[in-house]
Amino acid sequence: MCSPNCKNRQRWESTLKIFCGIDWAESHHDVALVDDTGEQLAKRRITDDAAGYRLLLDLLAEHGDTEADPIPVAIETSHGLLVAVLRTGHRQVFAINPLAAARYRDRHGVSRKKSDPGDALVLANILRTDMPMHRPLPADSDQSRAVTVLARAQQDAVWNRQQLGNQIRSLLREYYPAALEAFQSKAGGLARPEARAVLAAASTPARAAKLSVAQLRAALKRSGRTRGIDPEAERLRDVFRAEHPRHPDAVEAAFGHQLLALLKQFDAACQAADDLAQVVEAAFREHPDAEIYLSFPGLGVQLAARVLAEIGDDRTRFADARGLKAYAGSAPITRASGKKSHVGRRMVKNDRLMHAGFLWAFSSLRNSPGADAHYRRRRDHGDWHAGAQRNLLNRLLGQLHHCLQNRRPFDEQLAFAVPQRPTSAAAA
């Protein structure tokens, strides 16, 4: 029979709070468990596979991890299969910034020693001492997380397409100005299917000058163009046969081979961006918040999907609209010390959300009279273009937070209502 002291000890141990830290690596992970007194209860190295994940879950279960009361986990990443396994159920997973973890390491010693098991212990102690100061990963729905994956992939594909387009433009400026003259002024520029098809058939000025109207017409048809083919073919013939400075033939041919190599990558990037855009649209329209996002001026399907991807659909993620604005970087930040005080823009933010937000604010100027009036007031107040856009985005994000919390679509009259000044008769 257990003595009273033994029973008291068991009762005391049962009330201890356990914290887990995981030092993530490519092939293995170091795990550390500590209690709320700072005592290390266990440490283990697991492999990055199903057996290792099972060993981790068993280790957590041995120390009291249950469905109703899971052990919180700190790790230096928010992605990957390990994080997906840890997020099953109601467990709180904290993605600790590596820079923050490095600063916490100095609290445990000044010798600047470092080891993977030691880093796991540091992460566990971060939760033990400062868990309220860190934000757990949001409890987004699987549907929202799928939109996040697709929207970010499509955004990366667009950026890759733009980068390759800039490389091709720079190359054409060096040896083929007629191609820039032919396509740069059109919407889409070099990314247009007809531009890529024609450049593939006329990779050098010499080859372009020899193309007939019939050959140009065939290239335009291969690109999928169906209207205005004959006038466009004649226009391209005139542009390509105009007089331009040229490199020697051998040098020009070498540039042509470089262009063809870049065009292959460019075609793949354009196709990937278009394919992902279709998948993003299908996934986004199935989300329950899609109609609310699309009710806002300036938000099309792709841009709205990017905003949803970064905000998610966990309604408890942001306590109020200020939290969302700070996360996006649209809210100003104050730096005050002594007699000096400075209000400026935030440098630490979600860059993807800010990028989408600037496009959103710019597009809203043509679709919302209230947004346009707000932007112009900020410019008249003295803000530069970027500052006025950031201020408009700050207001739009506050309206979006309100609409999502209350399940209401955007209302132009309520969003940008101008308070009426009382007349002299009413004032009297």
Short mmCIF file of C-alpha atoms in Angstrom, two decimals:
data_model
loop_
_atom_site.label_atom_id
_atom_site.label_comp_id
_atom_site.label_asym_id
_atom_site.label_seq_id
_atom_site.Cartn_x
_atom_site.Cartn_y
_atom_site.Cartn_z
CA MET A 1 0.00 0.00 0.00
CA CYS A 2 1.27 3.44 -0.90
CA SER A 3 2.09 5.78 1.98
CA PRO A 4 0.45 9.22 2.35
CA ASN A 5 3.67 10.84 1.16
CA CYS A 6 3.63 8.60 -1.91
CA LYS A 7 0.01 9.55 -2.64
CA ASN A 8 0.83 13.21 -2.28
CA ARG A 9 3.76 12.82 -4.67
CA GLN A 10 1.58 11.04 -7.23
CA ARG A 11 -1.05 13.79 -6.93
CA TRP A 12 1.66 16.45 -7.34
CA GLU A 13 3.12 14.70 -10.39
CA SER A 14 -0.31 14.38 -11.98
CA THR A 15 -0.74 18.15 -11.83
CA LEU A 16 2.56 18.89 -13.56
CA LYS A 17 2.35 20.49 -16.98
CA ILE A 18 4.53 18.88 -19.63
CA PHE A 19 6.11 20.72 -22.56
CA CYS A 20 7.79 19.27 -25.64
CA GLY A 21 10.52 20.73 -27.83
CA ILE A 22 11.65 19.25 -31.16
CA ASP A 23 14.84 20.23 -32.96
CA TRP A 24 13.95 19.57 -36.58
CA ALA A 25 16.46 18.22 -39.11
CA GLU A 26 16.32 16.54 -42.50
CA SER A 27 16.89 12.91 -41.52
CA HIS A 28 16.27 12.89 -37.77
CA HIS A 29 14.72 14.96 -34.99
CA ASP A 30 15.73 15.46 -31.35
CA VAL A 31 12.90 15.51 -28.80
CA ALA A 32 12.97 16.89 -25.24
CA LEU A 33 10.24 16.87 -22.58
CA VAL A 34 10.28 19.12 -19.52
CA ASP A 35 7.83 19.77 -16.72
CA ASP A 36 6.77 23.13 -15.36
CA THR A 37 9.62 23.09 -12.83
CA GLY A 38 12.20 22.94 -15.61
CA GLU A 39 13.23 19.32 -14.99
CA GLN A 40 13.97 17.35 -18.13
CA LEU A 41 11.79 14.24 -18.13
CA ALA A 42 12.91 12.59 -21.34
CA LYS A 43 14.99 13.05 -24.47
CA ARG A 44 14.95 10.97 -27.61
CA ARG A 45 16.22 11.04 -31.19
CA ILE A 46 13.70 9.87 -33.78
CA THR A 47 13.98 9.20 -37.48
CA ASP A 48 12.08 11.16 -40.10
CA ASP A 49 9.71 8.38 -41.11
CA ALA A 50 6.54 6.66 -39.96
CA ALA A 51 8.40 4.61 -37.34
CA GLY A 52 9.97 7.72 -35.88
CA TYR A 53 6.66 9.57 -35.75
CA ARG A 54 5.06 6.60 -33.99
CA LEU A 55 7.89 6.57 -31.47
CA LEU A 56 7.31 10.28 -30.82
CA LEU A 57 3.59 9.83 -30.24
CA ASP A 58 4.27 6.91 -27.90
CA LEU A 59 6.76 9.03 -25.95
CA LEU A 60 4.20 11.80 -25.57
CA ALA A 61 1.54 9.31 -24.48
CA GLU A 62 3.88 7.90 -21.80
CA HIS A 63 4.05 11.36 -20.25
CA GLY A 64 0.34 12.05 -20.15
CA ASP A 65 -0.56 13.14 -23.68
CA THR A 66 -4.26 12.52 -24.24
CA GLU A 67 -6.92 13.62 -26.71
CA ALA A 68 -8.48 15.88 -24.10
CA ASP A 69 -5.20 17.27 -22.73
CA PRO A 70 -2.45 17.08 -25.39
CA ILE A 71 1.12 18.15 -24.69
CA PRO A 72 2.04 21.41 -26.49
CA VAL A 73 4.98 21.19 -28.88
CA ALA A 74 7.52 23.78 -30.00
CA ILE A 75 9.36 23.32 -33.30
CA GLU A 76 11.26 25.64 -35.63
CA THR A 77 9.12 25.00 -38.71
CA SER A 78 5.44 25.17 -39.64
CA HIS A 79 5.56 22.78 -42.61
CA GLY A 80 6.22 19.13 -43.32
CA LEU A 81 4.85 15.72 -42.45
CA LEU A 82 6.11 15.86 -38.86
CA VAL A 83 4.08 19.01 -38.22
CA ALA A 84 1.06 17.44 -39.91
CA VAL A 85 1.30 14.44 -37.58
CA LEU A 86 1.61 16.67 -34.52
CA ARG A 87 -1.39 18.77 -35.53
CA THR A 88 -3.81 15.86 -35.46
CA GLY A 89 -6.41 16.35 -32.76
CA HIS A 90 -6.36 19.48 -30.62
CA ARG A 91 -2.63 19.72 -29.89
CA GLN A 92 -1.11 23.19 -29.93
CA VAL A 93 1.98 23.37 -32.14
CA PHE A 94 4.15 26.48 -31.84
CA ALA A 95 6.40 27.38 -34.78
CA ILE A 96 9.26 29.24 -33.07
CA ASN A 97 11.33 31.58 -35.20
CA PRO A 98 14.93 30.26 -35.33
CA LEU A 99 16.27 33.73 -34.47
CA ALA A 100 14.10 33.82 -31.35
CA ALA A 101 15.26 30.32 -30.38
CA ALA A 102 18.90 31.38 -30.79
CA ARG A 103 18.37 34.31 -28.41
CA TYR A 104 16.71 32.03 -25.86
CA ARG A 105 19.76 29.74 -26.02
CA ASP A 106 21.93 32.48 -24.52
CA ARG A 107 19.74 32.46 -21.40
CA HIS A 108 20.98 28.97 -20.53
CA GLY A 109 24.69 29.64 -20.89
CA VAL A 110 27.24 32.17 -22.09
CA SER A 111 29.72 29.69 -23.57
CA ARG A 112 27.72 29.67 -26.83
CA LYS A 113 27.80 25.88 -26.98
CA LYS A 114 25.23 24.29 -29.25
CA SER A 115 23.84 20.80 -29.86
CA ASP A 116 20.68 19.36 -31.34
CA PRO A 117 19.46 17.83 -28.03
CA GLY A 118 20.25 21.14 -26.33
CA ASP A 119 18.22 23.06 -28.89
CA ALA A 120 15.26 20.73 -28.31
CA LEU A 121 15.53 21.46 -24.59
CA VAL A 122 15.63 25.20 -25.29
CA LEU A 123 12.46 24.95 -27.38
CA ALA A 124 10.67 23.05 -24.61
CA ASN A 125 11.70 25.68 -22.07
CA ILE A 126 10.43 28.46 -24.35
CA LEU A 127 6.93 27.04 -23.92
CA ARG A 128 7.46 26.50 -20.21
CA THR A 129 8.42 30.10 -19.52
CA ASP A 130 6.85 32.19 -22.31
CA MET A 131 4.09 30.18 -24.00
CA PRO A 132 1.55 33.07 -23.81
CA MET A 133 4.01 35.24 -25.77
CA HIS A 134 4.00 32.87 -28.76
CA ARG A 135 1.23 32.11 -31.21
CA PRO A 136 0.25 28.48 -31.96
CA LEU A 137 -0.36 27.38 -35.51
CA PRO A 138 -3.92 28.29 -36.49
CA ALA A 139 -6.58 25.60 -36.49
CA ASP A 140 -7.48 26.11 -40.14
CA SER A 141 -9.75 23.68 -41.94
CA ASP A 142 -8.31 21.17 -44.40
CA GLN A 143 -10.10 23.06 -47.16
CA SER A 144 -8.38 26.31 -46.21
CA ARG A 145 -4.97 24.63 -45.97
CA ALA A 146 -5.47 23.14 -49.45
CA VAL A 147 -6.19 26.63 -50.81
CA THR A 148 -3.02 27.83 -49.07
CA VAL A 149 -0.88 25.21 -50.82
CA LEU A 150 -2.40 25.91 -54.23
CA ALA A 151 -2.48 29.72 -53.97
CA ARG A 152 1.15 29.91 -52.86
CA ALA A 153 2.18 27.53 -55.64
CA GLN A 154 0.37 29.65 -58.21
CA GLN A 155 1.92 32.82 -56.81
CA ASP A 156 5.38 31.22 -57.02
CA ALA A 157 4.65 30.17 -60.61
CA VAL A 158 3.66 33.74 -61.51
CA TRP A 159 6.85 35.09 -59.94
CA ASN A 160 8.89 32.47 -61.82
CA ARG A 161 7.14 33.43 -65.06
CA GLN A 162 7.90 37.10 -64.43
CA GLN A 163 11.54 36.36 -63.70
CA LEU A 164 11.96 34.36 -66.91
CA GLY A 165 10.11 37.06 -68.85
CA ASN A 166 12.53 39.66 -67.52
CA GLN A 167 15.49 37.50 -68.58
CA ILE A 168 14.08 37.15 -72.09
CA ARG A 169 13.37 40.87 -72.30
CA SER A 170 16.92 41.67 -71.23
CA LEU A 171 18.29 39.23 -73.81
CA LEU A 172 16.15 40.68 -76.61
CA ARG A 173 17.30 44.20 -75.77
CA GLU A 174 20.84 43.00 -76.34
CA TYR A 175 20.41 41.61 -79.86
CA TYR A 176 16.76 41.63 -81.04
CA PRO A 177 14.99 45.01 -80.52
CA ALA A 178 12.40 44.21 -83.22
CA ALA A 179 10.89 41.49 -81.01
CA LEU A 180 10.42 43.95 -78.17
CA GLU A 181 8.85 46.45 -80.54
CA ALA A 182 6.47 43.76 -81.78
CA PHE A 183 5.13 42.52 -78.44
CA GLN A 184 6.06 44.77 -75.49
CA SER A 185 3.21 47.23 -76.05
CA LYS A 186 0.53 44.51 -75.92
CA ALA A 187 -1.18 43.31 -72.74
CA GLY A 188 0.76 40.36 -71.39
CA GLY A 189 3.85 41.30 -73.37
CA LEU A 190 6.23 38.45 -74.04
CA ALA A 191 4.09 36.08 -71.97
CA ARG A 192 1.36 36.10 -74.64
CA PRO A 193 1.06 32.71 -76.39
CA GLU A 194 1.41 34.34 -79.81
CA ALA A 195 4.61 36.13 -78.77
CA ARG A 196 6.17 32.88 -77.61
CA ALA A 197 5.05 31.03 -80.74
CA VAL A 198 6.43 33.67 -83.10
CA LEU A 199 9.74 33.97 -81.22
CA ALA A 200 10.17 30.19 -81.37
CA ALA A 201 9.84 30.39 -85.17
CA ALA A 202 11.96 33.56 -85.44
CA SER A 203 14.66 33.31 -82.80
CA THR A 204 17.01 35.71 -84.61
CA PRO A 205 16.48 38.92 -86.59
CA ALA A 206 17.78 37.15 -89.71
CA ARG A 207 15.20 34.36 -89.45
CA ALA A 208 12.43 36.82 -88.61
CA ALA A 209 13.13 38.95 -91.68
CA LYS A 210 12.73 35.87 -93.93
CA LEU A 211 9.33 34.87 -92.57
CA SER A 212 6.45 35.35 -94.96
CA VAL A 213 2.95 36.45 -94.05
CA ALA A 214 1.75 32.86 -94.47
CA GLN A 215 4.40 31.55 -92.05
CA LEU A 216 3.55 34.23 -89.50
CA ARG A 217 -0.13 33.44 -89.92
CA ALA A 218 0.58 29.77 -89.21
CA ALA A 219 2.55 30.66 -86.07
CA LEU A 220 -0.31 32.82 -84.80
CA LYS A 221 -2.79 30.01 -85.39
CA ARG A 222 -0.56 27.54 -83.51
CA SER A 223 -0.65 29.88 -80.53
CA GLY A 224 -4.44 29.67 -80.42
CA ARG A 225 -5.28 33.07 -81.87
CA THR A 226 -8.54 33.11 -83.84
CA ARG A 227 -9.23 36.78 -84.65
CA GLY A 228 -7.37 39.44 -86.58
CA ILE A 229 -4.75 36.98 -87.79
CA ASP A 230 -4.09 38.53 -91.21
CA PRO A 231 -3.60 42.15 -90.02
CA GLU A 232 -1.39 40.94 -87.17
CA ALA A 233 0.73 38.81 -89.50
CA GLU A 234 1.26 41.78 -91.81
CA ARG A 235 2.14 44.04 -88.89
CA LEU A 236 4.73 41.56 -87.61
CA ARG A 237 6.25 41.22 -91.08
CA ASP A 238 6.70 44.98 -91.31
CA VAL A 239 8.25 45.17 -87.84
CA PHE A 240 10.68 42.32 -88.47
CA ARG A 241 11.80 43.67 -91.83
CA ALA A 242 12.40 47.20 -90.56
CA GLU A 243 15.98 48.35 -90.24
CA HIS A 244 17.65 47.64 -86.88
CA PRO A 245 21.29 47.38 -85.75
CA ARG A 246 22.56 43.79 -85.89
CA HIS A 247 25.30 41.59 -84.42
CA PRO A 248 27.53 39.49 -86.68
CA ASP A 249 25.77 36.36 -87.96
CA ALA A 250 27.65 33.91 -85.72
CA VAL A 251 27.03 35.97 -82.60
CA GLU A 252 23.39 36.47 -83.54
CA ALA A 253 22.92 32.71 -84.01
CA ALA A 254 24.41 32.08 -80.56
CA PHE A 255 21.94 34.53 -79.02
CA GLY A 256 19.16 32.69 -80.87
CA HIS A 257 20.10 29.38 -79.23
CA GLN A 258 20.06 31.08 -75.82
CA LEU A 259 16.61 32.51 -76.56
CA LEU A 260 15.22 29.10 -77.57
CA ALA A 261 16.51 27.58 -74.32
CA LEU A 262 14.84 30.33 -72.27
CA LEU A 263 11.62 29.99 -74.27
CA LYS A 264 11.32 26.33 -73.27
CA GLN A 265 11.48 27.32 -69.60
CA PHE A 266 9.16 30.26 -70.24
CA ASP A 267 6.53 28.06 -71.91
CA ALA A 268 6.62 25.64 -68.97
CA ALA A 269 6.33 28.50 -66.45
CA CYS A 270 3.38 30.07 -68.30
CA GLN A 271 1.61 26.71 -68.57
CA ALA A 272 2.20 25.96 -64.87
CA ALA A 273 0.81 29.35 -63.83
CA ASP A 274 -2.29 28.88 -66.01
CA ASP A 275 -2.91 25.31 -64.82
CA LEU A 276 -2.52 26.22 -61.17
CA ALA A 277 -4.83 29.21 -61.63
CA GLN A 278 -7.62 26.86 -62.74
CA VAL A 279 -7.08 24.54 -59.77
CA VAL A 280 -6.96 27.50 -57.37
CA GLU A 281 -10.24 28.85 -58.69
CA ALA A 282 -11.98 25.49 -58.29
CA ALA A 283 -10.69 25.01 -54.73
CA PHE A 284 -11.39 28.58 -53.66
CA ARG A 285 -14.99 28.66 -54.91
CA GLU A 286 -15.77 25.58 -52.79
CA HIS A 287 -14.72 27.37 -49.59
CA PRO A 288 -17.59 28.75 -47.48
CA ASP A 289 -15.91 32.18 -47.20
CA ALA A 290 -15.50 32.61 -50.96
CA GLU A 291 -18.59 34.76 -51.46
CA ILE A 292 -17.57 37.14 -48.68
CA TYR A 293 -14.11 37.63 -50.18
CA LEU A 294 -15.46 38.12 -53.69
CA SER A 295 -17.94 40.75 -52.46
CA PHE A 296 -15.02 43.13 -51.77
CA PRO A 297 -14.05 45.57 -54.53
CA GLY A 298 -10.78 44.73 -56.25
CA LEU A 299 -10.71 41.08 -55.15
CA GLY A 300 -10.89 38.62 -58.01
CA VAL A 301 -10.70 34.88 -57.57
CA GLN A 302 -6.90 34.55 -57.67
CA LEU A 303 -6.22 37.55 -55.44
CA ALA A 304 -8.96 36.56 -53.00
CA ALA A 305 -7.52 33.05 -52.82
CA ARG A 306 -4.11 34.48 -51.91
CA VAL A 307 -5.62 36.56 -49.12
CA LEU A 308 -7.55 33.56 -47.78
CA ALA A 309 -4.41 31.44 -48.03
CA GLU A 310 -2.50 33.75 -45.68
CA ILE A 311 -5.36 34.59 -43.29
CA GLY A 312 -6.94 31.15 -43.06
CA ASP A 313 -10.39 30.42 -41.68
CA ASP A 314 -9.61 30.01 -37.97
CA ARG A 315 -11.86 32.68 -36.44
CA THR A 316 -9.88 32.67 -33.18
CA ARG A 317 -6.53 33.34 -34.86
CA PHE A 318 -6.82 37.12 -34.45
CA ALA A 319 -8.40 38.55 -31.31
CA ASP A 320 -9.46 41.65 -33.22
CA ALA A 321 -8.87 43.49 -36.47
CA ARG A 322 -5.70 45.06 -35.09
CA GLY A 323 -4.06 41.66 -34.90
CA LEU A 324 -4.82 40.98 -38.56
CA LYS A 325 -3.52 44.41 -39.60
CA ALA A 326 -0.29 43.89 -37.66
CA TYR A 327 0.14 40.42 -39.20
CA ALA A 328 -0.26 41.88 -42.69
CA GLY A 329 2.10 44.77 -41.94
CA SER A 330 -0.42 47.48 -42.86
CA ALA A 331 -0.71 48.84 -39.31
CA PRO A 332 1.99 51.37 -38.37
CA ILE A 333 4.41 50.70 -35.55
CA THR A 334 5.64 53.23 -32.97
CA ARG A 335 9.25 53.37 -31.81
CA ALA A 336 9.58 55.63 -28.77
CA SER A 337 12.59 56.19 -26.53
CA GLY A 338 13.00 59.15 -24.23
CA LYS A 339 11.98 62.31 -26.04
CA LYS A 340 12.11 60.66 -29.47
CA SER A 341 9.10 59.02 -31.06
CA HIS A 342 8.76 57.70 -34.60
CA VAL A 343 5.77 56.11 -36.33
CA GLY A 344 6.71 54.03 -39.37
CA ARG A 345 5.82 50.94 -41.33
CA ARG A 346 6.32 47.43 -40.05
CA MET A 347 9.30 45.48 -41.32
CA VAL A 348 8.30 42.12 -39.82
CA LYS A 349 5.14 40.94 -41.56
CA ASN A 350 3.63 38.31 -43.83
CA ASP A 351 5.24 39.31 -47.12
CA ARG A 352 2.85 37.25 -49.24
CA LEU A 353 -0.18 38.86 -47.62
CA MET A 354 1.31 42.33 -47.99
CA HIS A 355 2.06 41.69 -51.68
CA ALA A 356 -1.51 40.53 -52.30
CA GLY A 357 -2.81 43.41 -50.19
CA PHE A 358 -1.07 46.05 -52.28
CA LEU A 359 -2.56 44.57 -55.45
CA TRP A 360 -5.95 44.50 -53.74
CA ALA A 361 -5.75 48.13 -52.62
CA PHE A 362 -4.64 49.26 -56.08
CA SER A 363 -7.44 47.33 -57.83
CA SER A 364 -10.06 48.66 -55.42
CA LEU A 365 -9.42 52.23 -56.59
CA ARG A 366 -11.21 51.51 -59.88
CA ASN A 367 -14.01 49.45 -58.34
CA SER A 368 -14.93 51.38 -55.21
CA PRO A 369 -15.68 55.14 -55.07
CA GLY A 370 -15.17 55.04 -51.32
CA ALA A 371 -11.75 53.41 -51.61
CA ASP A 372 -10.70 55.91 -54.27
CA ALA A 373 -11.87 58.84 -52.12
CA HIS A 374 -10.02 57.44 -49.09
CA TYR A 375 -6.82 57.07 -51.12
CA ARG A 376 -7.04 60.62 -52.44
CA ARG A 377 -7.64 62.01 -48.96
CA ARG A 378 -4.47 60.32 -47.78
CA ARG A 379 -2.52 61.73 -50.73
CA ASP A 380 -3.88 65.21 -50.00
CA HIS A 381 -2.88 64.67 -46.36
CA GLY A 382 0.72 64.25 -47.49
CA ASP A 383 1.14 60.48 -47.87
CA TRP A 384 3.16 59.12 -50.75
CA HIS A 385 1.55 56.55 -53.04
CA ALA A 386 2.80 53.53 -51.07
CA GLY A 387 1.78 55.06 -47.75
CA ALA A 388 -1.70 55.89 -49.01
CA GLN A 389 -2.11 52.38 -50.39
CA ARG A 390 -0.96 50.88 -47.10
CA ASN A 391 -3.45 53.04 -45.20
CA LEU A 392 -6.25 51.96 -47.56
CA LEU A 393 -5.26 48.30 -47.14
CA ASN A 394 -5.34 48.79 -43.38
CA ARG A 395 -8.95 49.92 -43.63
CA LEU A 396 -9.92 47.15 -46.05
CA LEU A 397 -8.47 44.50 -43.75
CA GLY A 398 -10.49 45.87 -40.84
CA GLN A 399 -13.64 45.63 -42.96
CA LEU A 400 -12.72 42.10 -44.07
CA HIS A 401 -12.23 40.99 -40.46
CA HIS A 402 -15.62 42.40 -39.53
CA CYS A 403 -17.38 40.71 -42.46
CA LEU A 404 -15.76 37.34 -41.79
CA GLN A 405 -16.59 37.43 -38.09
CA ASN A 406 -20.22 38.39 -38.75
CA ARG A 407 -20.67 36.35 -41.95
CA ARG A 408 -21.73 39.41 -43.94
CA PRO A 409 -20.79 40.55 -47.46
CA PHE A 410 -19.08 43.86 -48.15
CA ASP A 411 -21.35 46.93 -48.20
CA GLU A 412 -19.92 50.01 -49.89
CA GLN A 413 -22.25 52.42 -48.09
CA LEU A 414 -21.37 51.10 -44.64
CA ALA A 415 -17.67 50.60 -45.34
CA PHE A 416 -16.92 54.13 -46.51
CA ALA A 417 -19.78 56.08 -44.99
CA VAL A 418 -18.88 59.74 -44.55
CA PRO A 419 -20.34 61.18 -41.34
CA GLN A 420 -22.71 64.04 -42.10
CA ARG A 421 -21.95 67.35 -40.44
CA PRO A 422 -24.95 68.84 -38.68
CA THR A 423 -26.48 71.85 -40.40
CA SER A 424 -26.68 75.18 -38.63
CA ALA A 425 -30.43 74.73 -38.09
CA ALA A 426 -29.96 71.26 -36.62
CA ALA A 427 -27.13 72.49 -34.44
CA ALA A 428 -29.32 75.28 -33.14
#
